[in-house]
Coordinates of C-alpha atoms (C1' of nucleotides) and ligand atoms in Angstrom, one line a residue:
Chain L
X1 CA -4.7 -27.3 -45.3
X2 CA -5.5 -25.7 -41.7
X3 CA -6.1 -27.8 -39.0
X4 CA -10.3 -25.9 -39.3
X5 CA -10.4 -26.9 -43.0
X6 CA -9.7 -30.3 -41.9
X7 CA -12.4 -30.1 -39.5
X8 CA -15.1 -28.8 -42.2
X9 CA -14.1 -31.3 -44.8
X10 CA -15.0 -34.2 -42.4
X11 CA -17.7 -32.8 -40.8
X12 CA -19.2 -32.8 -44.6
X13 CA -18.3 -36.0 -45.0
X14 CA -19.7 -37.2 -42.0
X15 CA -22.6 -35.7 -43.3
X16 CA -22.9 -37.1 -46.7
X17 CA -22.6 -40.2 -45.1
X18 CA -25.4 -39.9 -43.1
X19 CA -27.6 -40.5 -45.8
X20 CA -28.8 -36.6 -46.1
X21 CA -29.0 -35.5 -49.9
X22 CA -28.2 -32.0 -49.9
X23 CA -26.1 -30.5 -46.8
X24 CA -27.3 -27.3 -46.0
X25 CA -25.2 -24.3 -44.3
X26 CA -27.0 -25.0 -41.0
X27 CA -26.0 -28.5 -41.0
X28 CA -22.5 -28.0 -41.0
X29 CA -22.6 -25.1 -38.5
X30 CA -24.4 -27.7 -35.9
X31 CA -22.1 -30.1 -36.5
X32 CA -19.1 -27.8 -36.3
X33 CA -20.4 -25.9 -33.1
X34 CA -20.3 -22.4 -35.3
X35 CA -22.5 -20.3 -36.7
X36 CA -24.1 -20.1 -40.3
X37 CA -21.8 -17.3 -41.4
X38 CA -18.7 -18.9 -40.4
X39 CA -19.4 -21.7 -42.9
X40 CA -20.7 -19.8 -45.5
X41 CA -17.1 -18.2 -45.4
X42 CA -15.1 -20.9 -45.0
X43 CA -17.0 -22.9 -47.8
X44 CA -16.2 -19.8 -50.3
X45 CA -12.6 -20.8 -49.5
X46 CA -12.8 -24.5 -49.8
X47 CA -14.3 -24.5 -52.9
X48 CA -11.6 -21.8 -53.6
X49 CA -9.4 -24.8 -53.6
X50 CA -11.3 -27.2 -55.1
X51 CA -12.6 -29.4 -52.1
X52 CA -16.7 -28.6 -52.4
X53 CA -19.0 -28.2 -54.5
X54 CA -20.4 -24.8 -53.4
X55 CA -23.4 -23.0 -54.6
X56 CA -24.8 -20.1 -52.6
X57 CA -28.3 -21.3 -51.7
X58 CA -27.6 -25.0 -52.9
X59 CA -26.1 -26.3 -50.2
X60 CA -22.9 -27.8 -50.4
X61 CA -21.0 -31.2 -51.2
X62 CA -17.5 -32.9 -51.2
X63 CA -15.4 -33.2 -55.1
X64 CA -13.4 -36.4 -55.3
X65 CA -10.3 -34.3 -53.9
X66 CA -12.7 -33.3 -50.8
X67 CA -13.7 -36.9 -50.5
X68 CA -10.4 -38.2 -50.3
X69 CA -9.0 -35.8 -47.7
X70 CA -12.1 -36.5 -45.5
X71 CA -11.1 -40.3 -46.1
X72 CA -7.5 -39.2 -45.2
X73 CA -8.4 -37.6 -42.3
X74 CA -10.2 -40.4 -41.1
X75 CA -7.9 -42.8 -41.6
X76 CA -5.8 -40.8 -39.4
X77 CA -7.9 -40.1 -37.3
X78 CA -8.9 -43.8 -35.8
X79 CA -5.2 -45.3 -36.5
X80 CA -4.4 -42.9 -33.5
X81 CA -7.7 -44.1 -31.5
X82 CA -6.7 -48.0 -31.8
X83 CA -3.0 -46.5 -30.9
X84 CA -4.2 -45.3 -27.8
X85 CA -6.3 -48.3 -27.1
X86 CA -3.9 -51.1 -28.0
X87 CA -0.7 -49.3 -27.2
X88 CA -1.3 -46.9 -24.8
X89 CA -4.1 -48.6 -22.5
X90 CA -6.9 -45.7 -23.1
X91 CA -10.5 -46.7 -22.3
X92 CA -12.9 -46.2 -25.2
X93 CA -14.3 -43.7 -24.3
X94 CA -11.3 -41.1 -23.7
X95 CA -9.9 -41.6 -27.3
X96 CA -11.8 -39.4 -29.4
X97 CA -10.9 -35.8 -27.6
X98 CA -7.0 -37.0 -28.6
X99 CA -7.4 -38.4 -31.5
X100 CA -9.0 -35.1 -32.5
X101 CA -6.1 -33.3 -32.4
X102 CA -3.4 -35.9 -33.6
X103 CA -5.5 -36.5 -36.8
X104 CA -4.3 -32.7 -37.9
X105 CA -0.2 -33.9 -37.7
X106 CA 1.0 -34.4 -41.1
X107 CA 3.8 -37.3 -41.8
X108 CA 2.7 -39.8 -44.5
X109 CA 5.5 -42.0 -43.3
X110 CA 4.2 -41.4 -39.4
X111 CA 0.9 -42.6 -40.3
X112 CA 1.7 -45.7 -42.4
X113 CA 4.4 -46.9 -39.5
X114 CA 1.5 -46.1 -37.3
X115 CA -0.5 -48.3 -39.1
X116 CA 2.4 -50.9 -39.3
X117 CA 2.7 -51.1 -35.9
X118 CA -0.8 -51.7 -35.4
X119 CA -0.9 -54.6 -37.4
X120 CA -3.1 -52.6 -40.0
X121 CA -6.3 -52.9 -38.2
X122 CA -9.6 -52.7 -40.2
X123 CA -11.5 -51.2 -37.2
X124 CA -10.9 -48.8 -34.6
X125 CA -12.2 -49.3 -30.8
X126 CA -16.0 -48.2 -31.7
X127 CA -16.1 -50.5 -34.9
X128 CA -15.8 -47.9 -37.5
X129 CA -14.0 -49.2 -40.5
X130 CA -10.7 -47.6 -41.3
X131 CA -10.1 -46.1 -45.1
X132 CA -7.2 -47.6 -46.4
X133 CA -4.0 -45.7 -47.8
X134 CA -5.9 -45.0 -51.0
X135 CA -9.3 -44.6 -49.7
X136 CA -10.7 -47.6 -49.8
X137 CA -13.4 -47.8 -46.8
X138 CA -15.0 -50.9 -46.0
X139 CA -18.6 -51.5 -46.3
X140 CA -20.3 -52.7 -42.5
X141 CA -22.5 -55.2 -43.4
X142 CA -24.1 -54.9 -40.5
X143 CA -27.7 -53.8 -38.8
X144 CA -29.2 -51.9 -36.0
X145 CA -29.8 -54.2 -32.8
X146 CA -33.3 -52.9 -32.8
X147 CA -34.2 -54.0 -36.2
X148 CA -33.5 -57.9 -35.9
X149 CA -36.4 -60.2 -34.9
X150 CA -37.0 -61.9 -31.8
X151 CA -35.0 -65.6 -31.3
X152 CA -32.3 -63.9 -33.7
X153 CA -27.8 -64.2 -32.7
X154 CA -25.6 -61.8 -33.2
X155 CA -22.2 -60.4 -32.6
X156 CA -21.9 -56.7 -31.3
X157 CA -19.6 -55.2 -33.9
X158 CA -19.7 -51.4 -33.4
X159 CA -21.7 -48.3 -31.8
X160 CA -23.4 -45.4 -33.4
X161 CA -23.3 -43.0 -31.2
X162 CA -19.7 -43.1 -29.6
X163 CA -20.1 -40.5 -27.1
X164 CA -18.1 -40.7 -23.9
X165 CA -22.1 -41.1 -22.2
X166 CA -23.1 -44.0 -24.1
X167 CA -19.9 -45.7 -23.7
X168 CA -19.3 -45.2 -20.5
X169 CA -22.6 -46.8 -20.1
X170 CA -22.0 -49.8 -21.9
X171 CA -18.8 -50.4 -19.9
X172 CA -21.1 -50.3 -16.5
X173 CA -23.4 -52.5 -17.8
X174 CA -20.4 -54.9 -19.0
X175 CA -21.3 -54.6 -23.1
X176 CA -18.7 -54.7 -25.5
X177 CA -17.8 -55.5 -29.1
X178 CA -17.6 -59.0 -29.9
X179 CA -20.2 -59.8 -27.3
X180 CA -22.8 -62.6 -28.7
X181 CA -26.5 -61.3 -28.4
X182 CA -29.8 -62.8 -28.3
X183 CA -33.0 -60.9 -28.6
X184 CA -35.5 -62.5 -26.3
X185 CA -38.3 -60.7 -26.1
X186 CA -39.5 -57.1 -27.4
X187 CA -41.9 -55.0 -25.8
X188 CA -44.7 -53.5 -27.9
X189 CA -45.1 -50.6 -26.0
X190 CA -41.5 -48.9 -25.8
X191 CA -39.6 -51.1 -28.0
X192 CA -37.4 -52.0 -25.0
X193 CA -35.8 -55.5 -25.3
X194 CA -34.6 -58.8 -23.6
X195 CA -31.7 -59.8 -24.5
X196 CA -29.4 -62.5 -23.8
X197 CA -25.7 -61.1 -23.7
X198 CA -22.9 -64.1 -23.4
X199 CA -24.6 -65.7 -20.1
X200 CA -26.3 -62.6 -18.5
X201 CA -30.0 -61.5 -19.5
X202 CA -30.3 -57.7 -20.1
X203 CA -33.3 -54.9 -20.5
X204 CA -32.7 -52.5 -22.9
X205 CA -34.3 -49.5 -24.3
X206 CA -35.1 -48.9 -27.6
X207 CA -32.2 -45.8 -27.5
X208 CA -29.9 -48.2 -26.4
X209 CA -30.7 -50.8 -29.1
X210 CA -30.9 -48.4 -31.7
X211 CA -27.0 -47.3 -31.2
X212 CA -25.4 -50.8 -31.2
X213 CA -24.8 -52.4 -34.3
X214 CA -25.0 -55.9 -34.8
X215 CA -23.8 -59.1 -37.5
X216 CA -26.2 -61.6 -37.2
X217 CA -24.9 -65.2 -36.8
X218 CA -26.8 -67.3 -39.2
X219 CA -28.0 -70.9 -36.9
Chain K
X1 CA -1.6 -21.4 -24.9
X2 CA -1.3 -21.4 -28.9
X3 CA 1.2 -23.3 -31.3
X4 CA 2.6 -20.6 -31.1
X5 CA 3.2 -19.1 -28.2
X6 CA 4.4 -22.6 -27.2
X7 CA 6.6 -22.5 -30.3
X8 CA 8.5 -18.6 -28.9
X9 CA 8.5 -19.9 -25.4
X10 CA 10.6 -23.3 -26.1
X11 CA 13.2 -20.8 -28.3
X12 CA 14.0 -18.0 -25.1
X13 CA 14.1 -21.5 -23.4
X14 CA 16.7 -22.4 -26.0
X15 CA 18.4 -19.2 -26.6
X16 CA 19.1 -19.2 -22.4
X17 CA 20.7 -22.8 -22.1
X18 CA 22.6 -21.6 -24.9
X19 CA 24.9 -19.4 -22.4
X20 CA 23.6 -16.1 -23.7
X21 CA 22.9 -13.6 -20.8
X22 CA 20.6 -11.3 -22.0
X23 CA 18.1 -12.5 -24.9
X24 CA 17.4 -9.9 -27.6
X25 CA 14.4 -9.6 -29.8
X26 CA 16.6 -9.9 -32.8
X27 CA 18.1 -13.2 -31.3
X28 CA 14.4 -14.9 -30.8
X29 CA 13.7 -13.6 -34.2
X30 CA 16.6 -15.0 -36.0
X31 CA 15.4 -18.5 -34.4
X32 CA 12.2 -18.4 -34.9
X33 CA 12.9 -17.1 -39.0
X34 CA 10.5 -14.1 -38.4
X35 CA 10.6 -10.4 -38.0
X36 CA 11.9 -8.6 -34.8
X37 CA 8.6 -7.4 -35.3
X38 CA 6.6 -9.9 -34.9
X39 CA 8.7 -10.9 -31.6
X40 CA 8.2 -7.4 -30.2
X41 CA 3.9 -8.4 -30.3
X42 CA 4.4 -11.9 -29.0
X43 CA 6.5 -10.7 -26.0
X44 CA 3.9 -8.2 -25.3
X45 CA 1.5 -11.2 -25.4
X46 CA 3.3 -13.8 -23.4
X47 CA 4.3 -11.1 -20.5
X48 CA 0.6 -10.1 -20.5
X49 CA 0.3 -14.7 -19.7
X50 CA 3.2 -13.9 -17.1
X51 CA 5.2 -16.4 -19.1
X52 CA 8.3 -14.1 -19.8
X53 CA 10.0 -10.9 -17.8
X54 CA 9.9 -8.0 -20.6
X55 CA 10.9 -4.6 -20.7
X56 CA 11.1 -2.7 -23.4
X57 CA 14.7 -2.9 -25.4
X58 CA 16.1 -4.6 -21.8
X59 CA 15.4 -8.1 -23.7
X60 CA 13.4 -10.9 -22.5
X61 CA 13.6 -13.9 -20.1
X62 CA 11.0 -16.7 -18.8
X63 CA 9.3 -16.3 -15.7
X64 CA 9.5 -19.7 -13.7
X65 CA 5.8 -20.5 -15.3
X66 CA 7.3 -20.1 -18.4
X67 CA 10.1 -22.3 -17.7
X68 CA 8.0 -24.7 -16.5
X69 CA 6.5 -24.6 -19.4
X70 CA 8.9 -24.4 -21.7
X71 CA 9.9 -27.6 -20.0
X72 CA 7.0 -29.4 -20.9
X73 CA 6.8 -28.7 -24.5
X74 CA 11.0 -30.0 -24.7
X75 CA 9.2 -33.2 -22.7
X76 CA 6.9 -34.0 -24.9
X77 CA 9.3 -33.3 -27.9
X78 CA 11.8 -35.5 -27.0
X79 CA 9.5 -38.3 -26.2
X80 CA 7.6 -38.7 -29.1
X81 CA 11.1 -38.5 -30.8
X82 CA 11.9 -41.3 -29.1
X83 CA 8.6 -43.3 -30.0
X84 CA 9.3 -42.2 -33.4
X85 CA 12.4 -43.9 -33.6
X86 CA 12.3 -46.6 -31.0
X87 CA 8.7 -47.6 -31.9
X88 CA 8.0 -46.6 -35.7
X89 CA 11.6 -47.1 -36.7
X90 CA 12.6 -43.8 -38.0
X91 CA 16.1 -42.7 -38.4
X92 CA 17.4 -40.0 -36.2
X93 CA 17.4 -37.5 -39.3
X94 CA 13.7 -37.8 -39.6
X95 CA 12.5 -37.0 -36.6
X96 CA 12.9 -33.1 -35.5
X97 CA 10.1 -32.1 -37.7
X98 CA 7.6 -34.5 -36.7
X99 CA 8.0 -34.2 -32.9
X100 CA 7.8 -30.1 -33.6
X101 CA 4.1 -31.2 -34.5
X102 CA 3.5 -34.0 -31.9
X103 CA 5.0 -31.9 -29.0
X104 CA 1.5 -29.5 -29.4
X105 CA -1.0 -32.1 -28.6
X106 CA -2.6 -31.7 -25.6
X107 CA -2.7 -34.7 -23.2
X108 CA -1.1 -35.4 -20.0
X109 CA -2.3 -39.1 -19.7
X110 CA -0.8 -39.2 -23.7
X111 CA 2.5 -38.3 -22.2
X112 CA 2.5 -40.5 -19.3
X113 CA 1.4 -43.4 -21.3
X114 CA 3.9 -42.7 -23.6
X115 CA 7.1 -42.4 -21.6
X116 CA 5.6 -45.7 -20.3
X117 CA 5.6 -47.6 -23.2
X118 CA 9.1 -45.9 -24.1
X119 CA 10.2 -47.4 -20.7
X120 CA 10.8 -43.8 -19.2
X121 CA 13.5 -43.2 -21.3
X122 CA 16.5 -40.7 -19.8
X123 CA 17.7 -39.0 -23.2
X124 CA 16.2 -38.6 -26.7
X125 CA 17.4 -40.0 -30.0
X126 CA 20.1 -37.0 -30.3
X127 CA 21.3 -37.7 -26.7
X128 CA 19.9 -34.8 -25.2
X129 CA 18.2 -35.4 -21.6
X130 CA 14.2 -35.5 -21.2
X131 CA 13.0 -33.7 -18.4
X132 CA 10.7 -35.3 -16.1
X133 CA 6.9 -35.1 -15.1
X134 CA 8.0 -32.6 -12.6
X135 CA 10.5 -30.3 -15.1
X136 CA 13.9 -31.6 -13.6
X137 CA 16.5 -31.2 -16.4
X138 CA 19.3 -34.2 -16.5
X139 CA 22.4 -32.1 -16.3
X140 CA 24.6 -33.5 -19.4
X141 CA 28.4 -33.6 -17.5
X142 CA 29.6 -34.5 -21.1
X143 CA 32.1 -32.2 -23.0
X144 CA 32.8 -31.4 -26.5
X145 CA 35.4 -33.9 -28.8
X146 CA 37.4 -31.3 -29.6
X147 CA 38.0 -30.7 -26.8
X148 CA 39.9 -33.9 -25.1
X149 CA 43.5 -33.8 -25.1
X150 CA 45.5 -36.3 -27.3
X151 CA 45.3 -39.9 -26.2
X152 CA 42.4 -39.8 -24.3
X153 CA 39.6 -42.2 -24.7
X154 CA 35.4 -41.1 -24.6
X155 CA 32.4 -42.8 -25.5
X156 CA 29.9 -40.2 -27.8
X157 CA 26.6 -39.1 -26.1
X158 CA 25.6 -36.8 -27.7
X159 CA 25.3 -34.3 -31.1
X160 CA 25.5 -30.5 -30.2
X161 CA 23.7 -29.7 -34.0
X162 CA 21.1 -32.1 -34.6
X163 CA 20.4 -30.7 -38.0
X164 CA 19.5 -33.6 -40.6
X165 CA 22.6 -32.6 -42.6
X166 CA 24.6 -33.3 -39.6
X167 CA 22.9 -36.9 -38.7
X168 CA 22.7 -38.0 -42.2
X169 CA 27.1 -37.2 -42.6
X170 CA 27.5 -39.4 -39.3
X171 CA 25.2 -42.1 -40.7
X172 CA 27.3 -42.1 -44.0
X173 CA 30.8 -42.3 -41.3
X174 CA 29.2 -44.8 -39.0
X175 CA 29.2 -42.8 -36.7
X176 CA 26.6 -43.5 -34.2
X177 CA 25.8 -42.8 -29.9
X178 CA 27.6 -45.2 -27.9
X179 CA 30.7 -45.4 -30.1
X180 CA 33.9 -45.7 -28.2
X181 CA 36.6 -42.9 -29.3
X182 CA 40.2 -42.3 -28.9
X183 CA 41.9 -39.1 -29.6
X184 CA 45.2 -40.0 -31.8
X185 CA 46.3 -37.0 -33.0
X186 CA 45.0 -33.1 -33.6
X187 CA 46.6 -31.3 -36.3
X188 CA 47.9 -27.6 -34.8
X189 CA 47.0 -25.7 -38.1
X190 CA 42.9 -26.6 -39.0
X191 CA 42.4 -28.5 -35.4
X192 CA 41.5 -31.5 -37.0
X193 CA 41.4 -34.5 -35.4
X194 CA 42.3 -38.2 -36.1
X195 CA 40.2 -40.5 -34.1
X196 CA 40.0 -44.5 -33.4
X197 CA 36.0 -45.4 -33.6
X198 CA 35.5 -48.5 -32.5
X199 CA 38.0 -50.2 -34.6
X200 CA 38.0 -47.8 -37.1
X201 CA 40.8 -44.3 -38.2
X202 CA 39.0 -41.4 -38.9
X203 CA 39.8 -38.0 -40.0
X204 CA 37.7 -35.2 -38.8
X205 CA 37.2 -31.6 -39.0
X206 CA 37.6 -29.4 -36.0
X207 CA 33.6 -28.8 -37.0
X208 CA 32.6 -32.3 -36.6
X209 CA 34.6 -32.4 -33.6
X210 CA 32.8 -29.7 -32.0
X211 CA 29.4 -31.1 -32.5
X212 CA 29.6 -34.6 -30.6
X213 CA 29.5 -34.8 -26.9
X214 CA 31.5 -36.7 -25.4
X215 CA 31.8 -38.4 -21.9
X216 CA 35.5 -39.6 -21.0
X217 CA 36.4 -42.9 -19.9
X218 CA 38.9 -42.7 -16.9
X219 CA 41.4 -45.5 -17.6
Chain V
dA1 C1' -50.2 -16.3 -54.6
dC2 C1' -48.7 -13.8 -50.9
dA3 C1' -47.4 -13.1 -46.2
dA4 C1' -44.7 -15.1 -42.6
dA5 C1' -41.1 -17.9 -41.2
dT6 C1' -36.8 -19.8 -41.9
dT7 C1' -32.4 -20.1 -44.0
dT8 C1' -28.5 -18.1 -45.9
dT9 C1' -25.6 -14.5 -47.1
dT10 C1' -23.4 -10.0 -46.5
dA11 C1' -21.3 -6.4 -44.0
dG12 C1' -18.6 -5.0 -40.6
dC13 C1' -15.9 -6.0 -36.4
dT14 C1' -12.5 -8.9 -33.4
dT15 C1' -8.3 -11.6 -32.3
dT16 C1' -4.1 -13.9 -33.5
dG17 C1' -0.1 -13.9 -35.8
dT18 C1' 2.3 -12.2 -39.4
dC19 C1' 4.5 -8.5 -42.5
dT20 C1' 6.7 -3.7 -44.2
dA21 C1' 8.0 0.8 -43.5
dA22 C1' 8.8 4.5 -40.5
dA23 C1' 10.1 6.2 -36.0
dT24 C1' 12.6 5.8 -31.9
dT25 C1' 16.2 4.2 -28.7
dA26 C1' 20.7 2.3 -27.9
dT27 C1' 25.4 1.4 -29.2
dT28 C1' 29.6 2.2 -31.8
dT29 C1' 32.9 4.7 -33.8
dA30 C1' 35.5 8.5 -35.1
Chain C
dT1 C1' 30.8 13.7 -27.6
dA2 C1' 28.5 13.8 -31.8
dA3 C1' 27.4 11.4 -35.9
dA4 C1' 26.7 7.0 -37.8
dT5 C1' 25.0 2.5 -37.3
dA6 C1' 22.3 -1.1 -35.4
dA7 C1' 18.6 -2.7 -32.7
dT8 C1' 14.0 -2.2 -31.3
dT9 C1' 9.4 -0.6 -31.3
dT10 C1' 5.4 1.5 -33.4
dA11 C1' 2.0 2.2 -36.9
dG12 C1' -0.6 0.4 -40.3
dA13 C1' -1.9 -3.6 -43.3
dC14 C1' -3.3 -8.4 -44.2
dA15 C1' -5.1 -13.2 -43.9
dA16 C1' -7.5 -16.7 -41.2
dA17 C1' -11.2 -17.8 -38.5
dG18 C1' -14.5 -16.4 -35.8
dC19 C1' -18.7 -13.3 -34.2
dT20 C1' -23.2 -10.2 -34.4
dA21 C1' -26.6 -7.7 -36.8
dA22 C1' -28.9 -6.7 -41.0
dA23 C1' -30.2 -7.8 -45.7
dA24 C1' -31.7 -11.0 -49.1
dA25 C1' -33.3 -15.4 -50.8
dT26 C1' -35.9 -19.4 -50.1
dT27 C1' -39.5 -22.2 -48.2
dT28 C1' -43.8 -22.7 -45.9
dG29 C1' -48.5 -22.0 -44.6
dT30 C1' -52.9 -20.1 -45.6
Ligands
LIG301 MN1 -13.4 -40.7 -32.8
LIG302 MN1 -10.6 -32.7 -35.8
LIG303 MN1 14.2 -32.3 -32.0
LIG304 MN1 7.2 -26.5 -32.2

DNA sequence: ACAAATTTTTAGCTTTGTCTAAATTATTTA
DNA sequence: TAAATAATTTAGACAAAGCTAAAAATTTGT
């Protein structure tokens, strides 16, 4: 596989996962930064080699092969970003551009060591589970800080969005995983909270609170 | 710069340490296992970069940008052989073909932060020196086995061929960097060699002997 | 249901990096 | 030094991955 089928394969999966039911040929050209006829070629080829479902017109989907080199890639892909983190000392927000590219290197030994030497972490540094060796990829229980009621605890466990501008932001305003939150108050109008974070009291927007996820802590 | 590109400039890099004055397509070919052909287009490419000097049938050589570089493609090869080994705990066999992968990946903070962690290490896992941030080449002062007259005593630095066959016989004949030598006798008709390792006797081929570097002790 | 708008595909072109076969230049050898 | 041999370059082709513009299919709106 090329380093560009790699990219296509995840960007369906990333897809899929987003809840959408059928993924159309625009989709993946927005996701992938290219234009409709590039993916209408390269889809021909990957389901050339069996990784999609392809049907001109009918949009496109991952076979069980597709599914688990996405999960491969993935795998891959946030071993390297909690490398960089644990190991290396890289800020959250500087990861992802890297672990881009290192995903692509191909060593099954490299990337089980990897994960060795990492203590076989379950979540990389944006709280995104990590597929195990065979796949496996475990289910976040977890909920949108918007959603919970007011008076309700949680713990931070992961963002949404995990662009370098909404983490940068969160590091200004001193939020992080792990951090205990409590929802004082919510505003009507905007949908803006209070909350409590640790010891400090904090107003949020709605965007904000609708990229954080959250486990509540049951009192 | 491409794979690629990266991948012909490290071999003139090569092929010129390697004492050779003038560099021939056919040469750069042979190491790189394509066509003279093929070289011929890439040296058009990478003169158009200003990476290499070339004139048509005069052979090529790299510009000081292209040494520079070449250098910093051999950096990044050598370190992340040395992680590979040092950190994930592969042998010295497995290595080669992982770091031709790793040393693509675009990062200078990856670099620094990795000869960090490594400790800023001096030579690679094959003894051969790691340039610096800067390009400066650690000049080896070792010389060949074969070539010490009888009697004298050496420690092995280094392996000259640092093919997998090569490593993997040493392995087998515990015979490892660091070992202490002693020349005690070089038969006139094959050049063979009897050695002390360590403790050991050892009988060795004139082409073993002229694959490990050496650096002689002064008694 | 039909026209308009949108989506998707096709066709044809570009670049990179490769190849084979043919032509050209350089080097050896007789 | 002239022919033979070897090295190198050129010409033309191909596959991967992209693009633009045009054609075709689907969806939407009235
Ligand atoms: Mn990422
Ligand atoms: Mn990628
Ligand atoms: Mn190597
Ligand atoms: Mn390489």
């Amino acid at each position: 596989m090329t380093h560009s089928e790699e990219n296509y394969i995840k960007a369906i999966f990333h897809l899929a996962s987003s809840g959408i039911d059928v993924i159309s040929t625009n989709a993946v050209a927005e996701k992938m930064e290219t234009k409709p006829s590039s993916v209408t070629d390269m889809m021909k080829r990957l389901s050339e080699k069996g990784l999609v479902h392809y049907k001109k017109y009918q949009g496109v989907s991952l076979t069980p092969l597709g599914t688990k080199t996405a999960l491969s890639i993935i795998r891959k892909h946030r071993l390297w970003e909690v490398f960089l983190v644990e190991k290396l000392g890289f800020a959250w927000d500087e990861v992802h551009e890297v672990a881009e590219q290192l995903e692509h290197i191909k060593s099954e030994k490299l990337i089980d060591k990897l994960d060795e030497l990492l203590s076989f972490p379950k979540f990389d540094p944006h709280g995104d589970p990590i597929p195990g060796k065979n796949g496996e990829l475990m289910e976040h229980d977890s909920q949108v800080l918007g959603q919970l009621p007011i008076g309700s605890v949680a713990l931070c466990v992961g963002v949404k969005d995990s662009s370098a501008v909404f983490l940068r932001f969160l590091d200004r305003n001193s939020i992080a995983l792990g951090n205990k939150m409590k929802i004082l108050e919510k505003e009507e109008f905007d949908n803006s909270l209070r909350i409590l974070i640790d010891e400090r009291e904090l107003h949020i927007s709605q965007q904000i609170a609708s990229n954080l996820y959250v486990k509540k802590i049951e009192l």
